Amino acid sequence: MDPNQLLQQCADVVNSLTPEERQGLFMPSIKTMGYTLDGIITLICYPLLKSRIYLKGKLENYKDEVNNRVTKIPEQFRDEKLYPLVLKAIEESKYQINEDDIRKMYVNLIASTVDSRKNDSITPRFVTVISQFGKQDAQFLDILHSQQNQQLIYGYRRAVSKDNSGVTITNRLFKLDNGNLNSNFDLSVDTLSSLGVIKELEKDELASSHYRQKYRSIEIALKDPTYIKPEFISAENISSDTVRGHIMLTEFGKKLCQCIFERNQNISDPVLIDDAIEATGSMSAHQVPTVNFDDSTNSSTPN
C-alpha cells in the first residue's frame, strides 16, 4: 500500500473514534479498559467496514457489547496480562461480526480474558476454535451447554443385512431437555468432535430412568419415514435397529464454555447426579449397543 494511503486510512480511523475511545486507546488504564477495547476494535475492523463487508451497525453493536461486558467486571478483577490474546480474539472476530451467536462468543471470551477470576484457563486455542465455528456449530454448542449435566442423548436407525452388517439410514436424532427432537446436527457433531470440544459416545447409553424414557421416545420417532435419508428411502421396510448414544463436553469444552457463555450450568436434579458423576469417567456400565426394530409389529426389543 502507498504510504500516503496508509496514513490517510489511519487518520480516517482515528477521526472515527469518539473522544472517550481516543483517550482509552492512547492513554489506557484499568478504568478506561472498555474504551480502550472500543478503539482497538475500530482500528482492527475498520478496513472490513470500509469495504462494506458488514454494516456499521453490526460493528457498533459489537463495541457496545464488549464495553458493557467489560465494565461489569469489578475494577479489582480487571486484568491486562492477557491483552495479546484479546488482540488475537478481536482480529479473528472481525470476519464473523455478522453472525450474532458467534459474535457473542467473542464478546464473552474477551470479557473473560480480562477478568482475573476466569482467565487462568484461557489459551490461544480458545480463539482458534471459535474461528472454526459456523452458525449451526455455535447453536449446537449453546444447546448442549444448556442441557442438564451438559449431555445430549441420541439414536439413529441402521439397516441390517443377513450377515449382521449395517448401514446408517438416518441422521442422529437428538432429544432435548425441553422435549424437542432435532436431527440437523450431524455436521456440527463432526466439527466440534474434531476440534476437541465434545466427545461422542456411540453405542453407550445413559442408564437413569430419566434418559431411558427419552431413548424410547427417540426410537418411536425414528419409525417416521421422514427421518430416513433420501438415498435410503427404499430401505424403509427392511430389518433395522436403533443405535443409542450420547454427546458430552470434553474438559477442554467445559473450560471453553465457561468463558464464552454468560450462564453457569449447575447439576441440580438428584435423579441425574449419578449420570453426571459417571460422565467424568468410564461409561462401560451403560453400554447397550442397539435396539432391534421389528417394523412389522411396531415394537422394539434389545439385542
CSV table of N, CA, C and O in Angstrom, one decimal, residues 31 64 69 72 107 131 238:
chain,number,residue,atom,x,y,z
A,31,LYS,N,-9.3,1.7,34.4
A,31,LYS,CA,-10.6,2.3,34.5
A,31,LYS,C,-11.2,2.6,33.1
A,31,LYS,O,-12.4,2.6,32.9
A,64,ASP,N,-20.3,-2.0,21.6
A,64,ASP,CA,-21.2,-1.8,22.8
A,64,ASP,C,-21.3,-3.0,23.7
A,64,ASP,O,-21.2,-3.0,24.9
A,69,ARG,N,-19.9,-5.7,28.7
A,69,ARG,CA,-19.4,-6.8,29.5
A,69,ARG,C,-18.2,-6.5,30.3
A,69,ARG,O,-18.1,-6.9,31.5
A,72,LYS,N,-18.8,-4.4,33.5
A,72,LYS,CA,-19.5,-5.1,34.6
A,72,LYS,C,-18.5,-5.8,35.5
A,72,LYS,O,-18.8,-6.2,36.6
A,107,VAL,N,-17.4,-11.8,22.3
A,107,VAL,CA,-17.6,-10.8,23.4
A,107,VAL,C,-17.4,-11.4,24.7
A,107,VAL,O,-16.6,-10.8,25.6
A,131,SER,N,-13.0,-19.5,15.9
A,131,SER,CA,-12.8,-19.1,14.5
A,131,SER,C,-13.2,-20.1,13.5
A,131,SER,O,-13.5,-19.8,12.3
A,238,ILE,N,-37.2,-52.7,5.5
A,238,ILE,CA,-36.3,-53.8,5.8
A,238,ILE,C,-35.9,-53.8,7.2
A,238,ILE,O,-36.2,-52.9,8.0
